[in-house]
Short mmCIF file of C-alpha atoms in Angstrom, two decimals:
data_model
loop_
_atom_site.label_atom_id
_atom_site.label_comp_id
_atom_site.label_asym_id
_atom_site.label_seq_id
_atom_site.Cartn_x
_atom_site.Cartn_y
_atom_site.Cartn_z
CA MET E 1 63.19 -62.74 82.74
CA PRO E 2 61.61 -60.24 85.10
CA LYS E 3 59.75 -61.60 88.08
CA VAL E 4 55.99 -61.34 87.51
CA ILE E 5 53.88 -61.53 90.66
CA VAL E 6 50.38 -62.93 90.15
CA CYS E 7 49.35 -63.21 93.82
CA ARG E 8 50.54 -60.31 95.93
CA CYS E 9 49.33 -61.68 99.26
CA GLU E 10 51.39 -64.85 99.03
CA ASP E 11 54.16 -63.73 96.63
CA VAL E 12 53.26 -66.30 93.98
CA THR E 13 54.93 -65.62 90.64
CA LEU E 14 53.95 -66.40 87.06
CA ARG E 15 56.82 -68.89 87.03
CA ASP E 16 55.42 -70.64 90.14
CA VAL E 17 52.08 -71.09 88.40
CA GLN E 18 53.70 -72.34 85.20
CA HIS E 19 55.78 -74.76 87.23
CA ALA E 20 52.66 -76.06 88.99
CA ILE E 21 51.02 -76.69 85.60
CA GLU E 22 54.15 -78.43 84.30
CA LYS E 23 54.03 -80.68 87.37
CA GLY E 24 50.64 -81.94 86.18
CA ASN E 25 48.30 -79.80 88.26
CA CYS E 26 45.53 -79.25 85.78
CA ASP E 27 42.72 -77.49 87.59
CA ILE E 28 42.59 -74.27 89.53
CA GLU E 29 41.93 -75.96 92.88
CA GLU E 30 45.13 -77.98 92.51
CA ILE E 31 47.13 -74.91 91.50
CA LYS E 32 45.80 -73.03 94.52
CA ARG E 33 47.03 -75.78 96.82
CA TYR E 34 50.33 -76.31 95.04
CA THR E 35 51.36 -72.65 94.89
CA GLY E 36 49.35 -71.17 97.78
CA PHE E 37 47.94 -68.44 95.52
CA GLY E 38 44.63 -67.02 96.71
CA THR E 39 45.09 -68.20 100.29
CA GLY E 40 46.15 -64.85 101.76
CA PRO E 41 44.15 -61.89 103.07
CA CYS E 42 42.32 -61.17 99.78
CA GLN E 43 41.36 -64.85 99.33
CA GLY E 44 41.91 -64.71 95.59
CA LYS E 45 39.80 -61.65 94.86
CA GLU E 46 42.79 -59.96 93.20
CA CYS E 47 44.50 -62.91 91.60
CA VAL E 48 42.12 -65.72 90.72
CA TRP E 49 41.40 -64.24 87.29
CA ALA E 50 45.11 -63.94 86.50
CA VAL E 51 45.78 -67.57 87.33
CA ALA E 52 42.61 -68.66 85.54
CA ARG E 53 43.87 -66.86 82.44
CA ILE E 54 47.27 -68.56 82.55
CA LEU E 55 45.56 -71.94 82.93
CA ALA E 56 42.99 -71.21 80.20
CA GLU E 57 45.75 -70.21 77.77
CA LYS E 58 47.57 -73.45 78.52
CA THR E 59 44.57 -75.79 78.30
CA GLY E 60 42.36 -73.94 75.82
CA GLU E 61 39.40 -74.60 78.10
CA ASP E 62 37.14 -72.46 80.26
CA VAL E 63 38.41 -72.22 83.82
CA PRO E 64 35.90 -71.70 86.61
CA PRO E 65 37.13 -69.90 89.75
CA PHE E 66 38.03 -71.98 92.79
CA THR E 67 35.43 -72.52 95.53
CA SER E 68 35.18 -69.26 97.44
CA ARG E 69 35.29 -69.58 101.20
CA PRO E 70 33.34 -67.57 103.74
CA PRO E 71 33.55 -64.98 105.21
CA ILE E 72 33.45 -62.54 102.28
CA VAL E 73 35.99 -60.31 104.01
CA ALA E 74 38.25 -61.11 106.96
CA THR E 75 36.03 -60.67 110.03
CA ALA E 76 36.86 -60.61 113.76
CA MET E 77 35.65 -63.58 115.79
CA LYS E 78 33.73 -61.40 118.24
CA TYR E 79 31.12 -60.63 115.59
CA PHE E 80 30.36 -64.35 115.17
CA ALA E 81 30.34 -64.99 118.92
CA ARG E 82 27.34 -62.73 119.63
CA PRO E 83 24.00 -64.45 120.24
CA ASP E 84 21.55 -64.02 117.36
CA GLU E 85 18.37 -65.46 115.84
CA SER E 86 20.19 -68.42 114.26
CA ASP E 87 20.78 -69.78 117.77
CA GLU E 88 17.18 -70.93 117.75
CA LYS E 89 17.89 -73.49 115.03
CA MET X 1 47.01 -96.15 82.07
CA LYS X 2 48.74 -99.52 81.87
CA ASP X 3 46.55 -102.60 81.18
CA ARG X 4 47.76 -104.72 84.07
CA CYS X 5 49.31 -104.16 87.44
CA ASP X 6 50.09 -105.96 90.66
CA ILE X 7 48.29 -103.56 92.99
CA ALA X 8 45.64 -100.95 92.21
CA ILE X 9 45.07 -98.41 94.98
CA VAL X 10 41.76 -96.56 94.92
CA GLY X 11 42.18 -93.12 96.51
CA GLY X 12 44.99 -90.58 96.09
CA GLY X 13 44.81 -89.23 99.61
CA VAL X 14 47.56 -89.53 102.14
CA ILE X 15 46.69 -93.14 103.00
CA GLY X 16 46.78 -94.39 99.41
CA LEU X 17 49.90 -92.43 98.55
CA SER X 18 51.71 -93.55 101.70
CA ILE X 19 50.98 -97.19 100.83
CA ALA X 20 52.06 -96.61 97.21
CA TYR X 21 55.31 -94.93 98.20
CA ASN X 22 56.18 -97.52 100.81
CA LEU X 23 55.44 -100.36 98.39
CA ALA X 24 57.68 -98.79 95.76
CA VAL X 25 60.50 -98.39 98.27
CA ARG X 26 60.20 -102.13 98.99
CA GLY X 27 60.49 -102.95 95.29
CA VAL X 28 56.76 -103.42 94.58
CA ARG X 29 56.58 -100.86 91.77
CA ASP X 30 53.89 -102.30 89.56
CA VAL X 31 51.32 -100.13 91.31
CA VAL X 32 48.57 -97.85 89.96
CA VAL X 33 46.89 -95.19 92.11
CA VAL X 34 43.48 -93.99 90.90
CA GLU X 35 42.08 -90.75 92.33
CA GLY X 36 38.65 -89.41 91.40
CA GLY X 37 39.55 -85.76 91.99
CA TYR X 38 42.93 -84.19 92.69
CA LEU X 39 45.54 -85.11 95.27
CA ALA X 40 44.54 -83.57 98.61
CA GLY X 41 40.95 -83.10 97.42
CA GLY X 42 39.39 -85.04 100.29
CA ALA X 43 40.09 -85.13 104.00
CA SER X 44 43.87 -85.33 103.41
CA GLY X 45 43.92 -81.78 102.14
CA ARG X 46 41.33 -80.41 104.55
CA ASN X 47 42.61 -81.33 108.00
CA GLY X 48 44.41 -79.39 110.70
CA GLY X 49 47.74 -81.20 110.32
CA GLY X 50 47.97 -82.32 113.94
CA ILE X 51 50.19 -85.23 114.89
CA ARG X 52 49.96 -86.45 118.46
CA GLN X 53 50.87 -89.40 120.63
CA GLN X 54 48.30 -88.61 123.32
CA TRP X 55 45.93 -91.53 122.71
CA SER X 56 44.01 -93.82 125.05
CA THR X 57 45.07 -97.29 123.86
CA ARG X 58 48.50 -98.92 123.69
CA ARG X 59 48.13 -99.64 119.97
CA ASN X 60 47.38 -96.08 118.97
CA ILE X 61 50.10 -94.65 121.21
CA GLN X 62 52.71 -96.92 119.70
CA LEU X 63 51.52 -96.43 116.14
CA MET X 64 51.65 -92.67 116.56
CA GLN X 65 55.15 -92.79 118.05
CA GLU X 66 56.25 -94.49 114.86
CA SER X 67 54.31 -92.04 112.66
CA LEU X 68 56.02 -89.11 114.35
CA ALA X 69 59.43 -90.71 113.90
CA ILE X 70 58.68 -91.07 110.17
CA CYS X 71 57.54 -87.42 109.98
CA LYS X 72 60.84 -86.30 111.49
CA ARG X 73 62.75 -88.12 108.72
CA PHE X 74 60.31 -87.12 105.99
CA ALA X 75 62.03 -83.98 104.68
CA LYS X 76 65.36 -85.76 104.36
CA GLU X 77 63.93 -88.93 102.89
CA LEU X 78 61.54 -87.31 100.42
CA GLY X 79 63.17 -83.96 99.76
CA VAL X 80 60.15 -81.86 100.63
CA ASN X 81 59.57 -79.49 103.52
CA ILE X 82 56.47 -80.55 105.45
CA TRP X 83 56.79 -77.67 107.96
CA LEU X 84 56.78 -80.02 110.93
CA ARG X 85 56.82 -78.14 114.23
CA GLN X 86 56.85 -79.98 117.55
CA GLY X 87 55.13 -77.44 119.76
CA GLY X 88 53.24 -80.05 121.77
CA TYR X 89 49.54 -80.71 122.37
CA LEU X 90 47.74 -79.23 125.35
CA PHE X 91 44.40 -80.82 126.30
CA LEU X 92 42.24 -78.75 128.64
CA SER X 93 39.86 -80.46 131.04
CA LYS X 94 36.85 -78.69 132.56
CA ASN X 95 35.91 -81.11 135.32
CA GLU X 96 37.05 -83.99 137.52
CA ALA X 97 35.77 -86.68 135.18
CA GLU X 98 37.74 -85.31 132.24
CA THR X 99 40.82 -84.89 134.40
CA ALA X 100 40.55 -88.52 135.48
CA ARG X 101 40.39 -89.55 131.84
CA LEU X 102 43.51 -87.55 131.07
CA GLU X 103 45.33 -88.99 134.08
CA LYS X 104 44.55 -92.54 133.04
CA ASN X 105 45.79 -91.85 129.51
CA ILE X 106 48.93 -90.10 130.76
CA LYS X 107 49.89 -93.14 132.80
CA LEU X 108 49.55 -95.38 129.76
CA GLN X 109 51.41 -92.88 127.56
CA ASN X 110 54.26 -92.62 130.09
CA ASP X 111 54.49 -96.43 130.21
CA TYR X 112 55.34 -96.35 126.51
CA GLY X 113 57.80 -93.46 126.77
CA VAL X 114 55.60 -90.50 125.77
CA PRO X 115 56.56 -87.63 128.12
CA THR X 116 53.00 -86.35 128.72
CA ARG X 117 52.40 -84.65 132.07
CA MET X 118 49.56 -83.06 133.97
CA LEU X 119 49.62 -79.28 134.39
CA SER X 120 47.66 -77.05 136.73
CA PRO X 121 45.98 -74.05 135.08
CA ARG X 122 48.85 -71.88 136.35
CA GLU X 123 51.45 -74.18 134.85
CA ALA X 124 49.50 -74.22 131.59
CA LEU X 125 49.92 -70.43 131.46
CA GLU X 126 53.64 -70.94 131.09
CA VAL X 127 52.92 -72.84 127.88
CA VAL X 128 50.14 -70.55 126.60
CA PRO X 129 50.06 -67.22 128.51
CA GLU X 130 46.87 -66.05 126.75
CA LEU X 131 44.65 -68.76 128.31
CA ASP X 132 41.80 -67.82 130.65
CA THR X 133 42.55 -70.05 133.65
CA SER X 134 39.00 -69.77 134.98
CA ARG X 135 37.84 -71.89 132.04
CA PHE X 136 39.62 -75.16 132.85
CA VAL X 137 40.76 -77.12 135.90
CA ALA X 138 43.71 -79.08 134.54
CA ALA X 139 45.62 -79.79 131.34
CA SER X 140 47.64 -82.63 129.88
CA TYR X 141 50.70 -81.57 127.92
CA ASN X 142 53.04 -83.53 125.72
CA PRO X 143 55.76 -81.28 124.30
CA THR X 144 56.74 -83.77 121.57
CA ASP X 145 53.40 -83.75 119.72
CA GLY X 146 53.18 -81.34 116.82
CA ILE X 147 51.69 -80.07 113.59
CA LEU X 148 52.68 -80.20 109.96
CA PHE X 149 51.46 -78.82 106.65
CA PRO X 150 49.36 -81.54 104.97
CA TRP X 151 49.69 -80.61 101.30
CA PRO X 152 53.45 -81.00 100.78
CA PHE X 153 53.24 -84.28 102.66
CA LEU X 154 51.03 -85.65 99.89
CA TRP X 155 53.20 -84.29 97.12
CA GLY X 156 56.25 -85.80 98.78
CA TYR X 157 54.70 -89.25 98.79
CA ALA X 158 53.31 -88.80 95.25
CA ASP X 159 56.66 -87.68 93.80
CA GLY X 160 58.54 -90.39 95.69
CA ALA X 161 56.15 -93.03 94.36
CA ARG X 162 56.20 -91.72 90.78
CA LYS X 163 59.99 -91.60 90.70
CA ARG X 164 60.02 -95.30 91.53
CA GLY X 165 57.60 -96.24 88.78
CA VAL X 166 54.17 -95.96 90.39
CA GLU X 167 51.47 -94.59 88.09
CA ILE X 168 49.20 -91.98 89.68
CA HIS X 169 46.06 -90.98 87.79
CA THR X 170 44.12 -88.00 89.10
CA HIS X 171 40.65 -86.94 87.85
CA THR X 172 40.05 -90.64 87.19
CA ARG X 173 37.00 -92.17 88.82
CA VAL X 174 36.50 -95.89 89.41
CA THR X 175 33.19 -96.92 87.87
CA ALA X 176 33.23 -100.71 88.39
CA ILE X 177 35.35 -103.47 89.85
CA GLU X 178 34.85 -106.94 88.38
CA ARG X 179 36.18 -110.16 89.90
CA GLY X 180 37.88 -112.95 87.95
CA ASP X 181 41.66 -113.51 87.65
CA GLY X 182 42.17 -110.74 90.18
CA PHE X 183 40.15 -107.61 89.61
CA LEU X 184 39.25 -105.63 86.53
CA VAL X 185 39.14 -102.03 87.72
CA ARG X 186 37.15 -99.91 85.29
CA THR X 187 37.66 -96.16 85.37
CA THR X 188 36.56 -93.08 83.49
CA ARG X 189 39.99 -93.12 81.81
CA GLY X 190 40.50 -96.77 80.94
CA ASP X 191 40.60 -100.15 82.65
CA VAL X 192 43.35 -101.92 84.55
CA GLN X 193 43.56 -105.61 85.47
CA ALA X 194 44.97 -105.77 89.01
CA LYS X 195 46.03 -108.80 91.03
CA ARG X 196 45.20 -106.95 94.23
CA VAL X 197 43.14 -103.86 95.08
CA VAL X 198 43.47 -101.53 98.08
CA ASN X 199 40.47 -99.38 99.01
CA ALA X 200 41.94 -96.19 100.46
CA ALA X 201 39.09 -93.91 99.45
CA GLY X 202 38.36 -92.51 102.92
CA ALA X 203 34.81 -91.20 103.20
CA TRP X 204 34.17 -92.57 99.69
CA SER X 205 35.34 -96.09 100.64
CA PRO X 206 31.82 -97.54 101.20
CA GLU X 207 30.98 -96.58 97.59
CA VAL X 208 34.13 -98.29 96.32
CA ALA X 209 33.53 -101.46 98.37
CA ARG X 210 29.94 -101.61 97.14
CA LEU X 211 31.28 -102.04 93.59
CA LEU X 212 32.26 -105.52 94.80
CA GLY X 213 29.06 -106.04 96.77
CA ILE X 214 30.79 -105.43 100.11
CA GLU X 215 28.99 -103.25 102.65
CA LEU X 216 31.23 -101.19 104.94
CA PRO X 217 29.95 -99.81 108.26
CA ASN X 218 31.84 -96.48 108.18
CA TRP X 219 29.95 -93.25 107.54
CA PRO X 220 30.91 -89.66 106.67
CA VAL X 221 30.58 -86.69 109.02
CA ARG X 222 31.13 -83.13 107.89
CA HIS X 223 33.88 -81.52 109.93
CA GLU X 224 34.49 -77.81 109.54
CA ILE X 225 37.65 -75.87 110.18
CA LEU X 226 38.83 -72.30 109.74
CA SER X 227 41.94 -70.26 109.32
CA SER X 228 42.71 -66.77 110.63
CA GLU X 229 44.82 -63.93 109.34
CA PRO X 230 48.53 -64.62 109.88
CA LEU X 231 49.98 -63.44 113.18
CA LYS X 232 53.55 -63.44 114.40
CA PRO X 233 54.40 -66.72 116.16
CA PHE X 234 52.89 -66.77 119.67
CA LEU X 235 51.19 -70.14 120.12
CA ARG X 236 53.45 -73.13 120.64
CA PRO X 237 51.13 -76.13 121.14
CA MET X 238 47.95 -77.36 119.56
CA VAL X 239 45.33 -76.51 122.20
CA SER X 240 42.28 -78.75 122.54
CA VAL X 241 39.28 -78.60 124.85
CA LEU X 242 38.21 -82.09 125.78
CA GLY X 243 34.53 -81.39 126.43
CA ASN X 244 33.51 -79.69 123.20
CA GLY X 245 36.05 -81.03 120.71
CA LEU X 246 37.63 -77.63 120.06
CA TYR X 247 41.21 -77.63 118.79
CA PHE X 248 43.40 -74.90 117.38
CA SER X 249 47.06 -74.35 116.58
CA GLN X 250 49.24 -71.81 114.83
CA SER X 251 50.64 -72.95 111.52
CA MET X 252 54.12 -72.12 110.28
CA ARG X 253 52.44 -69.49 108.08
CA GLY X 254 51.26 -67.76 111.24
CA GLU X 255 47.57 -68.53 110.77
CA VAL X 256 45.53 -69.86 113.66
CA VAL X 257 43.79 -72.97 112.33
CA GLY X 258 40.95 -74.47 114.34
CA GLY X 259 37.99 -76.84 114.28
CA ILE X 260 35.28 -78.01 116.64
CA THR X 261 32.60 -80.69 116.87
CA VAL X 262 29.21 -79.58 115.55
CA HIS X 263 26.64 -82.33 115.79
CA GLU X 264 24.60 -83.06 112.71
CA GLU X 265 22.11 -85.76 111.90
CA ARG X 266 23.79 -88.93 110.64
CA THR X 267 23.56 -89.44 106.89
CA ASN X 268 25.53 -91.21 104.19
CA GLU X 269 25.87 -88.05 102.18
CA ILE X 270 29.32 -86.44 101.99
CA LYS X 271 28.81 -82.75 102.73
CA MET X 272 31.60 -80.23 102.24
CA GLY X 273 29.75 -76.94 102.40
CA SER X 274 30.42 -74.30 105.06
CA THR X 275 27.91 -73.31 107.75
CA LEU X 276 27.43 -70.21 109.86
CA ARG X 277 26.54 -72.45 112.78
CA PHE X 278 30.11 -73.75 112.82
CA THR X 279 31.62 -70.26 112.70
CA GLN X 280 29.50 -69.17 115.64
CA THR X 281 30.21 -72.31 117.65
CA ILE X 282 33.95 -72.11 117.23
CA ALA X 283 34.17 -68.33 117.71
CA ARG X 284 32.44 -68.65 121.09
CA ALA X 285 34.57 -71.61 122.16
CA MET X 286 37.86 -70.01 121.13
CA ILE X 287 37.06 -66.70 122.83
CA GLU X 288 36.10 -68.60 125.96
CA VAL X 289 39.57 -70.11 126.37
CA ILE X 290 41.54 -67.17 124.94
CA PRO X 291 39.52 -63.93 125.29
CA ARG X 292 41.88 -62.03 122.99
CA PHE X 293 40.71 -64.20 120.10
CA GLY X 294 37.69 -61.85 119.94
CA GLU X 295 39.82 -59.57 117.79
CA LEU X 296 41.26 -62.38 115.67
CA LYS X 297 40.09 -62.11 112.07
CA ILE X 298 38.76 -65.20 110.32
CA VAL X 299 40.02 -65.34 106.76
CA ARG X 300 38.39 -68.52 105.49
CA GLN X 301 36.53 -71.63 106.57
CA TRP X 302 36.05 -74.94 104.81
CA ALA X 303 34.94 -78.49 105.48
CA GLY X 304 36.11 -82.05 104.98
CA PRO X 305 34.68 -85.49 105.70
CA TYR X 306 35.56 -87.42 108.85
CA ASP X 307 35.33 -91.13 108.02
CA MET X 308 33.67 -92.57 111.13
CA THR X 309 33.55 -96.02 112.69
CA GLU X 310 31.64 -97.28 115.68
CA ASP X 311 34.68 -98.06 117.84
CA GLY X 312 36.90 -95.15 116.81
CA ASN X 313 39.42 -97.41 115.09
CA PRO X 314 40.12 -97.84 111.38
CA ILE X 315 38.98 -100.65 109.08
CA ILE X 316 41.99 -102.40 107.59
CA GLY X 317 43.07 -105.86 106.44
CA GLU X 318 41.84 -108.19 103.71
CA ALA X 319 38.05 -108.04 103.28
CA VAL X 320 37.90 -110.77 100.63
CA PRO X 321 40.95 -112.46 99.04
CA GLY X 322 42.97 -109.81 97.22
CA PHE X 323 40.78 -106.86 98.27
CA TYR X 324 42.26 -104.79 101.06
CA LEU X 325 40.78 -101.98 103.13
CA CYS X 326 42.47 -98.95 104.63
CA CYS X 327 39.73 -96.57 105.71
CA GLY X 328 37.64 -95.41 108.68
CA PHE X 329 40.31 -93.17 110.18
CA MET X 330 37.93 -90.93 112.12
CA GLY X 331 39.47 -87.63 111.03
CA HIS X 332 42.89 -88.81 112.19
CA GLY X 333 44.05 -90.52 109.01
CA PHE X 334 46.66 -87.94 108.27
CA MET X 335 48.66 -88.63 111.38
CA MET X 336 48.14 -92.38 110.99
CA ALA X 337 49.13 -92.52 107.31
CA PRO X 338 52.93 -92.64 107.71
CA VAL X 339 52.86 -95.76 109.89
CA MET X 340 49.88 -97.36 108.11
CA GLY X 341 51.60 -97.06 104.73
CA LYS X 342 54.73 -98.63 106.14
CA LEU X 343 52.96 -101.55 107.83
CA TYR X 344 50.70 -102.19 104.85
CA ALA X 345 53.65 -102.18 102.47
CA ASP X 346 55.61 -104.54 104.74
CA TRP X 347 52.73 -106.98 104.59
CA LEU X 348 51.81 -106.66 100.89
CA SER X 349 55.45 -106.95 99.82
CA GLY X 350 55.72 -110.34 101.52
CA GLY X 351 57.05 -109.15 104.87
CA PRO X 352 55.51 -109.54 108.32
CA LYS X 353 51.80 -108.90 108.86
CA HIS X 354 51.21 -106.65 111.87
CA GLU X 355 48.57 -107.80 114.35
CA ILE X 356 46.45 -104.68 113.71
CA PHE X 357 45.45 -106.15 110.34
CA ASP X 358 43.56 -108.86 112.21
CA ARG X 359 42.53 -106.76 115.21
CA TRP X 360 40.95 -104.01 113.08
CA ARG X 361 39.54 -106.16 110.30
CA LEU X 362 36.06 -105.61 108.91
CA ALA X 363 34.65 -108.75 110.56
CA ARG X 364 35.08 -107.33 114.07
CA PHE X 365 31.90 -105.29 113.69
CA THR X 366 29.82 -108.43 113.20
CA GLU X 367 31.82 -110.48 115.70
CA GLY X 368 31.32 -107.76 118.31
CA ASN X 369 34.98 -107.70 119.35
CA LEU X 370 35.34 -103.93 119.74
CA GLU X 371 37.98 -102.08 121.76
CA LYS X 372 36.95 -98.47 121.94
CA GLU X 373 39.36 -95.62 121.27
CA ASP X 374 37.86 -92.63 123.08
CA PHE X 375 40.42 -89.98 122.17
CA ILE X 376 38.88 -88.86 118.90
CA ILE X 377 38.90 -85.07 118.74
CA GLY X 378 36.70 -82.79 116.68
#
């Protein structure tokens, strides 16, 4: 069977995701942790739908995306280190 | 879920799973683990993976020596790679008072065979060349401390326990615990009659104890942490700044992972949302010690609950006959879990009871017999 990549950042394959589901991981947060999908530079923006689809087909249920983490795009620390109005709080 | 069991463990984090695995290895296999979410859903899956022996009391130093020894055998024993890397821990001090604290701890650590030593800022540069030496006056360094990857650690324990007959039920919340001929543990997926119950629910442990009318004094504190883009390996130790609770290390995936103390008002609510205040606080602190971190890209940040106690030590032992506690680990439960699971299983399987089960029992808070551990980071 050809190798199908579902998460390009972390090289997670369709088979990896299926294996995670077979191991009893039944929600998308667990599959993220078990396979590492969605933890690379794109943070799941390219792949979360693909994994959600695999899981939805398996369970027959709606699959919400995993909790998205800030920042929206990878951002250099220096931009957060500058003083700004939120320092007042 | 089976109807009856010897021991029901509430909480499928690293503490509960370590106890379950160690019990099973000792032949106590009639064990059910009940987890409200998924494995690694709480603090066990949200921490920085540090494992250190630089502590300030004899007990914690010795416990952590044993935990590290277990970690070194873990891959072989459980057949899973936990990505353990012993790059050391480097604590930076910014003033005389902090240096004195480090010196006192180093002496104690050396007495028990931990090879920690004091470094001047120049010597610290040999360990981490990127440091700004104008930002600290001394550093304590133990090259045998390290980091590991928390998630596979949990799966290793879970698989090892399951293989030996332990039942682990995820997405199963405990709704009531009723006394009488042991404990009837009611869950969202069925009930189990258990002779003994272990509360290993971390930040959720006060809720679990309250089901039996027991009030616990531990409280949750949101602790945030972030991860950078992956870089080629450059940072050997976990670096920590004593004064502000900053810590960061480079994982085996190449990401720089770091957290810092951000004070919030005390509440009993478990908060796991992310804040901009944290990102700003840690960005400033990291750039201060390593100016080149200004260009380091943050990829994601998240939060987990520290499970706090007044004296910085956990709450363990038998609270009422048959009901055991293993909580209050102050954000350091991951590194404590290997040895805690072993000692708990020794005791519950009929072996020796370690003195910590009396020393750190719940009653100490009302008896006022507190020995403070002051080396809680983050």
